[in-house]
Short mmCIF file of C-alpha atoms and ligand atoms in Angstrom, two decimals:
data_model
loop_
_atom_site.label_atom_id
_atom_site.label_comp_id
_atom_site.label_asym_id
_atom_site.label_seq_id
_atom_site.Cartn_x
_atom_site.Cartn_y
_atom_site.Cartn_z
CA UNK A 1 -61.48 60.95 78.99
CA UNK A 2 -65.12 61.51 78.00
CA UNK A 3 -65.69 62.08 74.28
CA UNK A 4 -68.43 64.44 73.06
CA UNK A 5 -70.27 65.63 70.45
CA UNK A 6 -72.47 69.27 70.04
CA UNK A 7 -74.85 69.54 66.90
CA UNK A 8 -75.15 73.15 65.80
CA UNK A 9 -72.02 75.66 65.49
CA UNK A 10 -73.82 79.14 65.87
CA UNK A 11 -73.97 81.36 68.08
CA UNK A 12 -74.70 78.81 71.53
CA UNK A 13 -73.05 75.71 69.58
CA UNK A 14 -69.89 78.26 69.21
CA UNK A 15 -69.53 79.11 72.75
CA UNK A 16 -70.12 75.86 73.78
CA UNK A 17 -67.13 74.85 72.22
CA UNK A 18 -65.26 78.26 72.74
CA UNK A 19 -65.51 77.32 76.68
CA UNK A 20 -65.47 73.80 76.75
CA UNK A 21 -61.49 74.43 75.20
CA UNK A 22 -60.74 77.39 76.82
CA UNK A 23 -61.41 75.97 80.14
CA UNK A 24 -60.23 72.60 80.12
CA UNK A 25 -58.69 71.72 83.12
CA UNK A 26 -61.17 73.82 85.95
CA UNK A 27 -63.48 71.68 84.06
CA UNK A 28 -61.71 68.36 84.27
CA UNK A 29 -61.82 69.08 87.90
CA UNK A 30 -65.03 69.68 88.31
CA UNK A 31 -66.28 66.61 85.89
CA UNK A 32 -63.70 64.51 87.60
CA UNK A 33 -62.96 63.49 83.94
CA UNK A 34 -61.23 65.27 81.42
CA UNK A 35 -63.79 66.05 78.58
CA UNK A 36 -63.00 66.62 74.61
CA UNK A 37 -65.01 67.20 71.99
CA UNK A 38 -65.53 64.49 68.87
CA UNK A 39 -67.54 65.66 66.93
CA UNK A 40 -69.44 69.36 65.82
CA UNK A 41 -72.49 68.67 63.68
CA UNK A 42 -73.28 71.00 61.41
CA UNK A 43 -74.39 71.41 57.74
CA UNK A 44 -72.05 74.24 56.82
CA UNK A 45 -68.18 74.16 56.66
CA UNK A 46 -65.86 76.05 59.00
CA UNK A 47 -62.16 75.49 57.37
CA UNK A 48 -60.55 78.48 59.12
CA UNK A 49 -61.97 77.15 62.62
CA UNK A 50 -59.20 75.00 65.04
CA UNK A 51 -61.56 72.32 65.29
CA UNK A 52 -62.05 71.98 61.63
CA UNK A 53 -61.11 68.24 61.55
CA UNK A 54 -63.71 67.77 64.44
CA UNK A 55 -66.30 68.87 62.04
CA UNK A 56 -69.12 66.37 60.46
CA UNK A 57 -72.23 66.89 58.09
CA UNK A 58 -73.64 63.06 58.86
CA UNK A 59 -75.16 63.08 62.31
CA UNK A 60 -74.81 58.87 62.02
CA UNK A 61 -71.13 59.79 62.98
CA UNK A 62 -72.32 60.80 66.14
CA UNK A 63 -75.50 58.17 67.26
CA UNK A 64 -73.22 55.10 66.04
CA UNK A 65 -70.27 56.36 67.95
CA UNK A 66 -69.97 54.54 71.30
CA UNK A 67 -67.59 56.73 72.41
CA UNK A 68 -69.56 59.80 72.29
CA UNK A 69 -71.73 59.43 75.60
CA UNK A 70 -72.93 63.12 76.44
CA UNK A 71 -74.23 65.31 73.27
CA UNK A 72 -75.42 69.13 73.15
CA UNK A 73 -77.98 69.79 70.84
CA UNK A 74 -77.90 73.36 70.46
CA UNK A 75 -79.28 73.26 67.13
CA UNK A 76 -82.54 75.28 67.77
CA UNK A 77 -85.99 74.55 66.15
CA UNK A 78 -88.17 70.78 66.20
CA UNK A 79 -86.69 69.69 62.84
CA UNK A 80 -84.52 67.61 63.00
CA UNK A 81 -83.48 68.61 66.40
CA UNK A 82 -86.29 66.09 67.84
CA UNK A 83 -85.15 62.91 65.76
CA UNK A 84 -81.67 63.85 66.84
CA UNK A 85 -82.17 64.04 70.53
CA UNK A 86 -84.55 60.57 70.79
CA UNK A 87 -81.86 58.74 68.71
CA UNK A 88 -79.43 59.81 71.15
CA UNK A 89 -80.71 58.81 74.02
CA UNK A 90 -82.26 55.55 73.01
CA UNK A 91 -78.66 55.17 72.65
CA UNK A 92 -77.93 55.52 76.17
CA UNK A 93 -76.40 58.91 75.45
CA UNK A 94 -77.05 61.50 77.28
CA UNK A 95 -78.49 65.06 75.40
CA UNK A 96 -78.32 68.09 77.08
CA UNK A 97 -79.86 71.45 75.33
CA UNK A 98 -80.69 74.98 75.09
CA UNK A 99 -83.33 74.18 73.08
CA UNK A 100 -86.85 76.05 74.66
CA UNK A 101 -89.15 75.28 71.53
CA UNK A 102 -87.98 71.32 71.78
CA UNK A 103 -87.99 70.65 75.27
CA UNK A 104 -91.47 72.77 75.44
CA UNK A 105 -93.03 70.66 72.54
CA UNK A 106 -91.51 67.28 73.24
CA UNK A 107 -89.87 67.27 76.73
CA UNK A 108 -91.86 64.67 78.49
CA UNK A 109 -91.46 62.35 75.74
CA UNK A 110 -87.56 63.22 75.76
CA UNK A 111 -87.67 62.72 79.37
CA UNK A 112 -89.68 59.22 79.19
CA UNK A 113 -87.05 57.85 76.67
CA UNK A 114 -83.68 58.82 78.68
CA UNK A 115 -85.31 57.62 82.02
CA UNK A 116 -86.37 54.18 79.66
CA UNK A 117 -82.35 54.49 78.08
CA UNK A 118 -80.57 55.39 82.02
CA UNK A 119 -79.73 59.06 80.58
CA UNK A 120 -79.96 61.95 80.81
CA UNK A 121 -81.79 64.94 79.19
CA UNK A 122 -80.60 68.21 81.01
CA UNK A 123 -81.94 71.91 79.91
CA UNK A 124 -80.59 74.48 81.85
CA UNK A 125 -80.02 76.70 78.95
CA UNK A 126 -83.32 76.56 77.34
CA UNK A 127 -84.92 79.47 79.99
CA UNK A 128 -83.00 82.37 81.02
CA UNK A 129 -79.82 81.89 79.07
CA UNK A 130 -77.12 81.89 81.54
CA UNK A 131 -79.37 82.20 85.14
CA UNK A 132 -79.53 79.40 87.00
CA UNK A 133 -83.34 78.12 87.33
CA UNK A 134 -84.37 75.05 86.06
CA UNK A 135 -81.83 73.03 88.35
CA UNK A 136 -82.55 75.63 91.50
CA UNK A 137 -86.25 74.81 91.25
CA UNK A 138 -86.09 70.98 90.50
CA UNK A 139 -83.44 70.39 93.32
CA UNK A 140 -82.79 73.66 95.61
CA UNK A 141 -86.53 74.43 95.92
CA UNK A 142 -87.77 71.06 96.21
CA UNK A 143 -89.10 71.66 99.49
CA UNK A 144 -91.09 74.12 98.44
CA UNK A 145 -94.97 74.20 96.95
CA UNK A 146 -94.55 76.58 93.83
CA UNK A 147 -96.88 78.52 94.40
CA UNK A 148 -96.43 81.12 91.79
CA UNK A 149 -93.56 81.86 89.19
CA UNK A 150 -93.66 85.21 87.56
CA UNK A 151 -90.99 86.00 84.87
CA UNK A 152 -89.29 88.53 82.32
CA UNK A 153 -87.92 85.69 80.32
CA UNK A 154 -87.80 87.09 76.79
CA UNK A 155 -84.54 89.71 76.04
CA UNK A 156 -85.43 91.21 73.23
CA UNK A 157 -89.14 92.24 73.93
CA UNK A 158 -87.29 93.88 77.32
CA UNK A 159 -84.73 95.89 75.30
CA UNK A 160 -87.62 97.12 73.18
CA UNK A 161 -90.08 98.03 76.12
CA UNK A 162 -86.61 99.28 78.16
CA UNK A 163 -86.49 101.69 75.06
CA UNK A 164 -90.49 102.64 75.03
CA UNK A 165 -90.07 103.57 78.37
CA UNK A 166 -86.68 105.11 79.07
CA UNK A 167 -86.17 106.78 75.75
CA UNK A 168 -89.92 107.30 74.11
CA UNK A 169 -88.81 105.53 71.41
CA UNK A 170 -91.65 103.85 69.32
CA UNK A 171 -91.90 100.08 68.87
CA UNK A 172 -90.79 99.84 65.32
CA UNK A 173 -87.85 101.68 66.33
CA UNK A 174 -87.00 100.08 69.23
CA UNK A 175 -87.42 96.85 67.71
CA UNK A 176 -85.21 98.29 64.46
CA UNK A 177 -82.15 99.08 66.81
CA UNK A 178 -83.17 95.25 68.70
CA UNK A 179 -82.56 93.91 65.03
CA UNK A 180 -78.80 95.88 64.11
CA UNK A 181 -77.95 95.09 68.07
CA UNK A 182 -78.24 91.04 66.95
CA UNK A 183 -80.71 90.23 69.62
CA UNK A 184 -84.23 90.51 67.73
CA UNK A 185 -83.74 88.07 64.78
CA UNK A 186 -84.94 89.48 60.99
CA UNK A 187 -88.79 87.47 61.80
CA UNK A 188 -88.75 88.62 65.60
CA UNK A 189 -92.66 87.46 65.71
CA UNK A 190 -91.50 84.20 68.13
CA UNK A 191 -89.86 86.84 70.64
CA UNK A 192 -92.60 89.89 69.84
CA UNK A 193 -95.78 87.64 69.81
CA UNK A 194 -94.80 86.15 73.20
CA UNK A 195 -94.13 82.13 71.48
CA UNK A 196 -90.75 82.40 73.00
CA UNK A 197 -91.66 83.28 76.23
CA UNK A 198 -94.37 80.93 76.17
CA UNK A 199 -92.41 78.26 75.59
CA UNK A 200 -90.08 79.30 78.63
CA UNK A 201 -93.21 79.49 81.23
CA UNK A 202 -94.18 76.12 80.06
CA UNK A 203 -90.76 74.55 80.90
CA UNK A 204 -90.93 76.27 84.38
CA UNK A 205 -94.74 75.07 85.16
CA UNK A 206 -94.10 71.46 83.72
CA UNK A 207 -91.14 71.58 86.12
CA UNK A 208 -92.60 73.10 88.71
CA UNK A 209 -95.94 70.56 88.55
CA UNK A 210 -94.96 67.88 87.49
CA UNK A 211 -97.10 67.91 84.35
CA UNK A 212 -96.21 68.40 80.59
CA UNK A 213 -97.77 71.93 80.12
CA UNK A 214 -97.69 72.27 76.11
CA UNK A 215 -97.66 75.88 74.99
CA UNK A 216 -101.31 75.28 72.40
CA UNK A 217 -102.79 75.15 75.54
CA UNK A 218 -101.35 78.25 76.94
CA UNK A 219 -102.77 82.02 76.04
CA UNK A 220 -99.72 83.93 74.85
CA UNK A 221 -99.56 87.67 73.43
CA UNK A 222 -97.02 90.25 73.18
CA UNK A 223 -95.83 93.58 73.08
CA UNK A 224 -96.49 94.86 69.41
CA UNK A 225 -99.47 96.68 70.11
CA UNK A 226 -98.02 98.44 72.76
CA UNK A 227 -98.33 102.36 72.25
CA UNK A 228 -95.94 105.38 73.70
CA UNK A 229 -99.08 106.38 75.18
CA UNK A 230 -99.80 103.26 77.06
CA UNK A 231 -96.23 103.69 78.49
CA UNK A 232 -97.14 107.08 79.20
CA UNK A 233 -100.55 105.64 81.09
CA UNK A 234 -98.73 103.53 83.04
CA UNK A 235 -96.28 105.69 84.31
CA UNK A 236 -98.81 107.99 85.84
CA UNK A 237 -100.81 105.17 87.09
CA UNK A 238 -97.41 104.44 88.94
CA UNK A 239 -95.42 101.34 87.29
CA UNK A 240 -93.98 99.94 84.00
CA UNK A 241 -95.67 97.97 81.15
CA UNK A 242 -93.08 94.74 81.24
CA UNK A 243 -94.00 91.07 79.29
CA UNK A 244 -94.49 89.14 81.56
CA UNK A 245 -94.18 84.75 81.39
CA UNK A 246 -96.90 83.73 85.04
CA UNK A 247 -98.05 80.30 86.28
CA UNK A 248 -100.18 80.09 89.51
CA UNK A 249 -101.43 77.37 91.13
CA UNK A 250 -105.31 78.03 91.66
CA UNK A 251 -107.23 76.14 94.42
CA UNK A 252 -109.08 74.11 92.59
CA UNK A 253 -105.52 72.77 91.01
CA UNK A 254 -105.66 74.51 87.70
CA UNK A 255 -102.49 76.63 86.55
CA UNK A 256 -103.71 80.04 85.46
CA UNK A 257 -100.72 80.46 83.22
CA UNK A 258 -100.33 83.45 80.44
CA UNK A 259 -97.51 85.22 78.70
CA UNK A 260 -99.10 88.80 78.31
CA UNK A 261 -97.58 92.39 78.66
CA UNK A 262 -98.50 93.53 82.64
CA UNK A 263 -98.53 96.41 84.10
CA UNK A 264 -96.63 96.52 87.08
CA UNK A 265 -95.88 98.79 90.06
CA UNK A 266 -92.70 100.55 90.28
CA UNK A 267 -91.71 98.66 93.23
CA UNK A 268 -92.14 95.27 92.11
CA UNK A 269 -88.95 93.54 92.08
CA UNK A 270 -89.29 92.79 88.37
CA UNK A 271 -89.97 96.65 87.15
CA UNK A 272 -86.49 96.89 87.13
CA UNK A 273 -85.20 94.69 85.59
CA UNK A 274 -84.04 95.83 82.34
CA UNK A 275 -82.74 95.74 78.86
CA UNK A 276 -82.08 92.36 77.91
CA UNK A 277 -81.77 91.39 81.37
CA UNK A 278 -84.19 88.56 82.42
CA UNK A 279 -85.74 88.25 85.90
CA UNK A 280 -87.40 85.20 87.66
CA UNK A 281 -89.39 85.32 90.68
CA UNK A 282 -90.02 82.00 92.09
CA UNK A 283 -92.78 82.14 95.00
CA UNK A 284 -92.21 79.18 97.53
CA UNK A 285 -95.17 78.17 100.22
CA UNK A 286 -91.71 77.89 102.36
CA UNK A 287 -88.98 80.16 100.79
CA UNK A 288 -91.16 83.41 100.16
CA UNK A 289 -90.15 85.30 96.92
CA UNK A 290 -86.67 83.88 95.22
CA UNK A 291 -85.94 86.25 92.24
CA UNK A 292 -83.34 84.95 89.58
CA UNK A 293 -81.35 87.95 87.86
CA UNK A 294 -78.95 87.85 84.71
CA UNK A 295 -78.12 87.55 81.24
CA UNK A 296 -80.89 85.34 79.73
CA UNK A 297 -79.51 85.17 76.34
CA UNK A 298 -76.11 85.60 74.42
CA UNK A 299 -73.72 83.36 73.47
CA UNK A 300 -71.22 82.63 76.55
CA UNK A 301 -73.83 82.70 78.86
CA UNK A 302 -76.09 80.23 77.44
CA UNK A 303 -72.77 78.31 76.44
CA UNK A 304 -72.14 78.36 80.08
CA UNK A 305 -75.63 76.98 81.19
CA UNK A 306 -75.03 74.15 78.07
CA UNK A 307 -71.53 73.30 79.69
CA UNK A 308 -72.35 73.09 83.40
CA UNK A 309 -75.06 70.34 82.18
CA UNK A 310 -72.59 68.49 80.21
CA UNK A 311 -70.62 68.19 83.26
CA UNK A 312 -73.30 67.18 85.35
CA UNK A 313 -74.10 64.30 82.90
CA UNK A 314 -70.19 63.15 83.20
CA UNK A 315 -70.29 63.27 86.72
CA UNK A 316 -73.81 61.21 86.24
CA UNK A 317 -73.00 58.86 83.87
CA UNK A 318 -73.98 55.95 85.52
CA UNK A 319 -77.00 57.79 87.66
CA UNK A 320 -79.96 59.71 86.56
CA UNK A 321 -80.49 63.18 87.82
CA UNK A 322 -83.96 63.69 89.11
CA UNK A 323 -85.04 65.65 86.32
CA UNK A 324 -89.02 64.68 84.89
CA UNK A 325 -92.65 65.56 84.54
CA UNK A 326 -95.15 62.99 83.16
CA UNK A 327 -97.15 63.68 79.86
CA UNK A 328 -100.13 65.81 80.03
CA UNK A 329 -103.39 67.60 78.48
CA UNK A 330 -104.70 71.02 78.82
CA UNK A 331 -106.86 69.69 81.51
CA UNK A 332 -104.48 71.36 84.02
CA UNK A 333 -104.81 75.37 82.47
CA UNK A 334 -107.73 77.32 83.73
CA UNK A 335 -109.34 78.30 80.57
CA UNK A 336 -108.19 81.99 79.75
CA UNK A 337 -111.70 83.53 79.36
CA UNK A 338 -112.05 82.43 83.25
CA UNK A 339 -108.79 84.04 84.40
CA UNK A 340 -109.68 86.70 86.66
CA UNK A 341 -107.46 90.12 86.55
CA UNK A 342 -108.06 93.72 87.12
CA UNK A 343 -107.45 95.73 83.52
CA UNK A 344 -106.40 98.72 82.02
CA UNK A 345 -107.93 99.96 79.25
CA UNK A 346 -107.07 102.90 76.82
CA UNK A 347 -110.36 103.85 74.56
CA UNK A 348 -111.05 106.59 71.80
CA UNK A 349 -114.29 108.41 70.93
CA UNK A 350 -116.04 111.39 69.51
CA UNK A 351 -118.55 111.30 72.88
CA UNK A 352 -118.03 113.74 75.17
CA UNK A 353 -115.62 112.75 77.81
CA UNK A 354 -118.76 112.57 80.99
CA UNK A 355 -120.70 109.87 78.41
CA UNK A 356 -117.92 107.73 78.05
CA UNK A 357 -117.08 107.92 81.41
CA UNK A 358 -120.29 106.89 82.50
CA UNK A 359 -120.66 104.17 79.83
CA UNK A 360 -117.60 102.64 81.25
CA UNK A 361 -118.36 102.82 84.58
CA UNK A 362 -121.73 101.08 83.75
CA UNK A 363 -119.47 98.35 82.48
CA UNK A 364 -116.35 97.99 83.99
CA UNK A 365 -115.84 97.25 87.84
CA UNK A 366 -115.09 99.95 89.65
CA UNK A 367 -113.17 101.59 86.55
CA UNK A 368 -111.44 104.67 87.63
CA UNK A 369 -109.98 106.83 85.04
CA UNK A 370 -106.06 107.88 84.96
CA UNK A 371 -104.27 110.63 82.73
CA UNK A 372 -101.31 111.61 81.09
CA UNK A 373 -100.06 115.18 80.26
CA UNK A 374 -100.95 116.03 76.34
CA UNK A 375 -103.44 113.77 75.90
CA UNK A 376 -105.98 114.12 72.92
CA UNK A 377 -109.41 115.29 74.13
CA UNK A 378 -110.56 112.51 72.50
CA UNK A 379 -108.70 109.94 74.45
CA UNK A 380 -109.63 108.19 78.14
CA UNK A 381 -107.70 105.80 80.16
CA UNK A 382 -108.93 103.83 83.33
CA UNK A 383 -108.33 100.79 85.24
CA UNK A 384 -110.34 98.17 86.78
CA UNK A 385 -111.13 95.85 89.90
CA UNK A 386 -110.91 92.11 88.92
CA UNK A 387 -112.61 90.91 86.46
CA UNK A 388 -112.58 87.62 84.40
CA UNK A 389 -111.80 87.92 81.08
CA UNK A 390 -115.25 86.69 79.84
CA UNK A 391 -116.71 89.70 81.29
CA UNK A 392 -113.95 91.65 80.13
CA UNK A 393 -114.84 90.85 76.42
CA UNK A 394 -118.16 91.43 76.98
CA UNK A 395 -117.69 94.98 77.81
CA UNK A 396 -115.05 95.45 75.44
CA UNK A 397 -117.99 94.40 73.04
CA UNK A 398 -120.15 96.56 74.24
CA UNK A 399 -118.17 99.29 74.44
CA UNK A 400 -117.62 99.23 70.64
CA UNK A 401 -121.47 98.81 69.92
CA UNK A 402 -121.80 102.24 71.37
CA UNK A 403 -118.74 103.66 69.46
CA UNK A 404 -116.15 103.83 71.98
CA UNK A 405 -113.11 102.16 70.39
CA UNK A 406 -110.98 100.00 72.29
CA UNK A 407 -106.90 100.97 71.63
CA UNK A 408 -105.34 99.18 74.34
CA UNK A 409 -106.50 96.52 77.25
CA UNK A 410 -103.63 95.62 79.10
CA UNK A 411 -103.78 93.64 82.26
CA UNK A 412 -102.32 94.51 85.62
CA UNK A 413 -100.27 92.32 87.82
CA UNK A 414 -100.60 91.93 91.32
CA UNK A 415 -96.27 91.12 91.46
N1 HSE B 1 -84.73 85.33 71.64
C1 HSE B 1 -84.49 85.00 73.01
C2 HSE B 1 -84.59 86.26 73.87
C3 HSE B 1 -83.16 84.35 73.12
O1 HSE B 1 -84.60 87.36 73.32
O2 HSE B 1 -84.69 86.16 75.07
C4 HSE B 1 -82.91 83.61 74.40
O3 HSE B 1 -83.79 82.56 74.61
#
């Protein structure tokens, strides 16, 4: 029998133990040992729970307990998730997690010490909840040159633009009903503001390249400024506005790698995928397009992803799964200002509608404009040829020097 511990009892830390008892003998099978839990780490009591006597506020139980080799941190957040995990493994234990912000901020280091320590440190959880991806693309896909992955890997910014765009609702109220559904937490700016999703599309490029991609280095904005009338714009240019997590591989080996609402065409295999639903599209130089589809958060499927790992480090006690990227420095992100994307841009002005058009076109390459039914008089939309985002600004700029205010720049995807 394999004794373990998981550190954090909410929602994931919950399920984890929810299905770790409720399924213990497909899972014995599977493990080839039978696995019970030791310990549950957490700094609040749970009397009225069946595993009360399982419960501990000292996390030294745990770390000085040889008997405890596999542990789920499913605590969320650096502190003290981070001086948790390395004290585990430098124990030899093995630490898997659901953790994005952790493995995103610290992961090669986490990675350096278990390979150092002949453990593990297993993730599957921490992007897409319950979808299988991280294993798929460091073992299925490993014949493959990434050449591009392209994902909707935040929930709760896709319930809210599912809303926008299916129901006209506005973004405050979108995100409102987000917040009484339980999937937008009471600060949503780390799911809003793109952070989450940022941290995801790290995890999948460090995997992917081999290189610690650290999210400071990484251009990341989301969906609060997006308008009803953007959603309306995009519609009649022909495709959804979706956030959207991208890493490419460039020639000259640079990632160009944003999190950033898109727009996207209709037909794109990711336009619709919606609600909370999350969607991965994996592009292999051998495979073609692999798209990942499912439940990317809640509380059984993550528990799932957290539980399938914790088997896999039973069944590897003894061997390492081939699971590592090295350490690394922004050196391997193109610089954002020399991305290079096509745009669409939503502008305001008092000029009549032939001197902004002709301002723009002056500007932009070859901007042509787009409508929408009931649109102000004072309101023009267009969209662009590529462009980098240096020369982007620049027109932006110049654009507001002649009083044309800019209300939206979005950029459109090529998925
Ligand atoms: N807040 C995240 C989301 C949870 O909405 O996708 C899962 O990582």
């Amino acid at each position: 029998m394999i004794k373990v511990a998981v550190m954090g009892h909410g929602v994931v830390g919950s399920g984890v133990v929810e299905v770790l008892s409720q399924h213990v003998e497909s899972i014995a099978k599977r493990a080839k040992e039978e696995i019970s839990i030791k310990y549950i780490l957490d700094i609040r009591d749970f009397p009225d729970s069946p595993f009360a006597d399982r419960f501990t506020k000292n996390f030294e139980d745990i770390v000085n307990d040889d008997e405890v080799k596999v542990v789920a941190e499913v605590m969320g957040g650096v502190d003290p998730a981070y001086d948790f995990t390395k004290r585990c493994l430098l124990k030899g234990k093995s630490v898997v997690t659901s953790n994005k912000e952790l493995v995103a901020t610290k992961g090669a280091e986490l990675l350096e010490i278990a390979r150092e320590n002949n453990a593990n440190y297993l993730f599957e959880a921490s992007v897409g909840g319950g979808i299988p991806i991280i294993r798929p693309i460091s073992q299925c896909l490993a014949a493959n040159d990434v050449i591009e992955i392209a994902g909707i890997l935040n929930g709760t910014t896709n319930f809210i633009l599912t809303k926008m765009i299916r129901e006209n609702m506005s973004f405050s109220d979108a995100l409102s009903m987000a917040q009484k559904l339980g999937y937008a937490e009471k600060d949503p700016t780390a799911d809003v503001e793109g952070h989450d999703a940022c941290r995801k599309i790290c995890i999948l490029a460090s995997l992917a390249y081999g290189k610690h991609v650290y999210p400071q280095y990484v251009h990341a904005s989301g969906i609060s400024n997006i308008a009803l009338e953007d959603v309306a714009y995009a519609a009649s240019w022909g495709g959804v506005i979706k956030l959207i997590g991208q890493v490419k591989k460039l020639d000259d080996g640079t990632l160009d790698i944003t999190v950033e609402p898109m727009l996207i065409e209709k037909n794109s295999q990711l336009a619709n995928v919606d609600d909370v639903f999350n969607g991965i599209l994996v592009r292999g130089d051998s495979t073609g397009d692999v798209v990942f589809y499912g439940k990317g958060a809640g509380k059984l499927p993550t528990a799932s992803a957290v539980v399938a790992d914790i088997i896999d480090c039973v069944k590897h006690l003894k061997a390492r799964k081939y699971l590592y990227w090295t350490d690394g420095d922004g050196s391997i992100v193109k610089p954002y200002e020399q991305t290079v994307y096509p745009i669409y841009i939503r502008v305001g002005s008092t000029l009549d509608k032939q001197q902004v058009f002709d301002k723009v076109t002056s500007l932009f390459r070859n901007a042509r404009s787009i409508v929408r039914t009931n649109a102000p008089e004072n309101e023009f939309a267009f969209v662009t040829d590529d462009m980098t985002v240096s020369e982007q600004m620049n027109a932006l700029a110049a654009l507001e020097n002649d009083g044309i205010k800019v209300l939206s720049k979005i950029r459109i995807s090529d998925l």
